Amino acid sequence: VQLVESGGGLVQAGGSLRLSCAASGSTFTINAMAWYRQPPGKQREMVASISSEDGSTNYADSIKGRFTISRDNAKNTMYLQMNSLKPEDTAVYYCNAVRRIYDGSWTEYDYWGQGTQVTVSS
């Protein structure tokens, strides 16, 4: 599975951006996808996730009500619509995909994109 993010950039506080993550390869085996971010000098954290099985979503408390995760299965693309951006949302945003393979036991494989920079100015 290969993941390529796009859509990052510089935006003023209160503005919006939409990130995209295009998946290729064995996309039919992906069980879940997510957006993570890593602010400067901090650890990577999960922002939002979406299940490939039922489309259920989860969000970090810090972005609830402002960000929306979605996917277009026909295009093998996941999105993150980010509204009401704040300076603290500044980070490198990463796309993540998870495959769970059963080969006698369950093994989980993680895939990552290269990241896209989001900078929110005050």
mmCIF file of C-alpha atoms in Angstrom:
data_model
loop_
_atom_site.group_PDB
_atom_site.id
_atom_site.type_symbol
_atom_site.label_atom_id
_atom_site.label_comp_id
_atom_site.label_asym_id
_atom_site.label_seq_id
_atom_site.Cartn_x
_atom_site.Cartn_y
_atom_site.Cartn_z
ATOM 1 C CA VAL A 1 0.000 0.000 0.000
ATOM 2 C CA GLN A 2 1.316 3.439 -0.947
ATOM 3 C CA LEU A 3 -0.072 6.669 0.472
ATOM 4 C CA VAL A 4 0.383 10.187 -0.887
ATOM 5 C CA GLU A 5 -0.902 13.247 0.970
ATOM 6 C CA SER A 6 -1.671 16.624 -0.539
ATOM 7 C CA GLY A 7 -3.493 19.820 0.337
ATOM 8 C CA GLY A 8 -1.337 21.276 3.073
ATOM 9 C CA GLY A 9 -0.274 24.886 3.143
ATOM 10 C CA LEU A 10 -0.321 28.190 4.993
ATOM 11 C CA VAL A 11 -3.639 29.565 6.198
ATOM 12 C CA GLN A 12 -4.766 32.251 8.600
ATOM 13 C CA ALA A 13 -6.494 31.373 11.850
ATOM 14 C CA GLY A 14 -10.172 30.735 11.238
ATOM 15 C CA GLY A 15 -9.531 29.503 7.725
ATOM 16 C CA SER A 16 -10.027 26.096 6.149
ATOM 17 C CA LEU A 17 -7.983 23.475 4.337
ATOM 18 C CA ARG A 18 -8.794 20.084 2.909
ATOM 19 C CA LEU A 19 -6.168 17.364 2.978
ATOM 20 C CA SER A 20 -6.274 14.390 0.637
ATOM 21 C CA CYS A 21 -4.636 10.984 0.907
ATOM 22 C CA ALA A 22 -4.515 8.894 -2.242
ATOM 23 C CA ALA A 23 -3.975 5.182 -1.661
ATOM 24 C CA SER A 24 -2.640 2.724 -4.211
ATOM 25 C CA GLY A 25 -1.609 -0.909 -4.206
ATOM 26 C CA SER A 26 -3.594 -3.491 -2.244
ATOM 27 C CA THR A 27 -6.191 -0.976 -1.129
ATOM 28 C CA PHE A 28 -8.950 -3.584 -0.890
ATOM 29 C CA THR A 29 -7.142 -5.071 2.119
ATOM 30 C CA ILE A 30 -7.102 -1.830 4.141
ATOM 31 C CA ASN A 31 -9.121 -2.178 7.354
ATOM 32 C CA ALA A 32 -8.908 1.389 8.582
ATOM 33 C CA MET A 33 -7.343 4.724 7.724
ATOM 34 C CA ALA A 34 -6.472 7.689 9.843
ATOM 35 C CA TRP A 35 -4.906 11.122 9.951
ATOM 36 C CA TYR A 36 -2.135 11.799 12.423
ATOM 37 C CA ARG A 37 -0.245 15.010 13.057
ATOM 38 C CA GLN A 38 3.059 15.952 14.615
ATOM 39 C CA PRO A 39 3.370 19.507 15.897
ATOM 40 C CA PRO A 40 6.867 21.023 16.117
ATOM 41 C CA GLY A 41 8.796 19.477 18.997
ATOM 42 C CA LYS A 42 5.961 17.156 19.975
ATOM 43 C CA GLN A 43 4.992 13.551 19.470
ATOM 44 C CA ARG A 44 2.772 12.320 16.687
ATOM 45 C CA GLU A 45 -0.902 12.115 17.664
ATOM 46 C CA MET A 46 -3.995 10.640 16.083
ATOM 47 C CA VAL A 47 -6.413 13.243 14.735
ATOM 48 C CA ALA A 48 -9.195 11.181 13.165
ATOM 49 C CA SER A 49 -9.830 7.669 11.912
ATOM 50 C CA ILE A 50 -12.340 5.944 9.672
ATOM 51 C CA SER A 51 -13.188 2.267 9.370
ATOM 52 C CA SER A 52 -13.206 0.626 5.937
ATOM 53 C CA GLU A 53 -15.780 -1.894 7.142
ATOM 54 C CA ASP A 54 -18.616 0.348 8.310
ATOM 55 C CA GLY A 55 -17.366 3.896 7.820
ATOM 56 C CA SER A 56 -17.429 4.633 11.541
ATOM 57 C CA THR A 57 -15.255 7.550 12.606
ATOM 58 C CA ASN A 58 -13.338 8.682 15.652
ATOM 59 C CA TYR A 59 -11.928 12.093 16.437
ATOM 60 C CA ALA A 60 -9.464 13.550 18.895
ATOM 61 C CA ASP A 61 -11.154 15.853 21.396
ATOM 62 C CA SER A 62 -9.008 18.781 20.291
ATOM 63 C CA ILE A 63 -10.530 18.857 16.789
ATOM 64 C CA LYS A 64 -14.095 17.626 17.327
ATOM 65 C CA GLY A 65 -16.623 19.821 15.600
ATOM 66 C CA ARG A 66 -13.957 21.454 13.426
ATOM 67 C CA PHE A 67 -12.480 18.603 11.366
ATOM 68 C CA THR A 68 -14.291 15.968 9.320
ATOM 69 C CA ILE A 69 -12.763 12.759 7.992
ATOM 70 C CA SER A 70 -14.272 11.106 4.942
ATOM 71 C CA ARG A 71 -13.367 8.755 2.117
ATOM 72 C CA ASP A 72 -14.210 8.118 -1.496
ATOM 73 C CA ASN A 73 -13.847 4.394 -2.089
ATOM 74 C CA ALA A 74 -14.171 4.756 -5.857
ATOM 75 C CA LYS A 75 -11.122 7.031 -5.867
ATOM 76 C CA ASN A 76 -9.261 5.215 -3.061
ATOM 77 C CA THR A 77 -8.888 8.591 -1.408
ATOM 78 C CA MET A 78 -9.371 9.796 2.150
ATOM 79 C CA TYR A 79 -9.961 13.405 3.100
ATOM 80 C CA LEU A 80 -9.663 15.637 6.123
ATOM 81 C CA GLN A 81 -11.737 18.795 5.965
ATOM 82 C CA MET A 82 -10.310 21.242 8.483
ATOM 83 C CA ASN A 83 -12.376 24.288 9.427
ATOM 84 C CA SER A 84 -11.903 27.015 12.023
ATOM 85 C CA LEU A 85 -8.184 26.345 12.057
ATOM 86 C CA LYS A 86 -6.138 27.494 15.020
ATOM 87 C CA PRO A 87 -2.398 28.169 15.350
ATOM 88 C CA GLU A 88 -2.154 25.057 17.546
ATOM 89 C CA ASP A 89 -3.251 22.972 14.559
ATOM 90 C CA THR A 90 0.124 23.722 12.968
ATOM 91 C CA ALA A 91 1.823 20.389 12.316
ATOM 92 C CA VAL A 92 2.932 17.899 9.720
ATOM 93 C CA TYR A 93 -0.130 15.814 8.896
ATOM 94 C CA TYR A 94 0.337 12.149 8.022
ATOM 95 C CA CYS A 95 -1.959 9.654 6.372
ATOM 96 C CA ASN A 96 -2.039 6.168 7.898
ATOM 97 C CA ALA A 97 -3.508 2.880 6.694
ATOM 98 C CA VAL A 98 -3.850 -0.354 8.637
ATOM 99 C CA ARG A 99 -4.081 -3.872 7.280
ATOM 100 C CA ARG A 100 -4.894 -6.802 9.539
ATOM 101 C CA ILE A 101 -3.872 -10.110 7.994
ATOM 102 C CA TYR A 102 -4.736 -13.542 9.355
ATOM 103 C CA ASP A 103 -2.061 -16.126 8.705
ATOM 104 C CA GLY A 104 -2.546 -18.453 11.650
ATOM 105 C CA SER A 105 -2.674 -15.394 13.886
ATOM 106 C CA TRP A 106 -3.593 -11.762 13.363
ATOM 107 C CA THR A 107 -0.807 -9.445 12.259
ATOM 108 C CA GLU A 108 -1.259 -5.704 11.838
ATOM 109 C CA TYR A 109 0.633 -3.743 9.205
ATOM 110 C CA ASP A 110 0.936 0.035 9.269
ATOM 111 C CA TYR A 111 1.570 2.234 6.244
ATOM 112 C CA TRP A 112 2.415 5.938 6.259
ATOM 113 C CA GLY A 113 2.485 8.756 3.784
ATOM 114 C CA GLN A 114 5.323 11.253 3.560
ATOM 115 C CA GLY A 115 3.397 13.974 5.383
ATOM 116 C CA THR A 116 2.106 17.391 4.412
ATOM 117 C CA GLN A 117 2.794 20.619 6.302
ATOM 118 C CA VAL A 118 -0.089 22.663 7.656
ATOM 119 C CA THR A 119 0.779 26.064 9.086
ATOM 120 C CA VAL A 120 -1.851 28.272 10.710
ATOM 121 C CA SER A 121 -0.853 31.872 11.326
ATOM 122 C CA SER A 122 -2.411 33.988 14.065
#
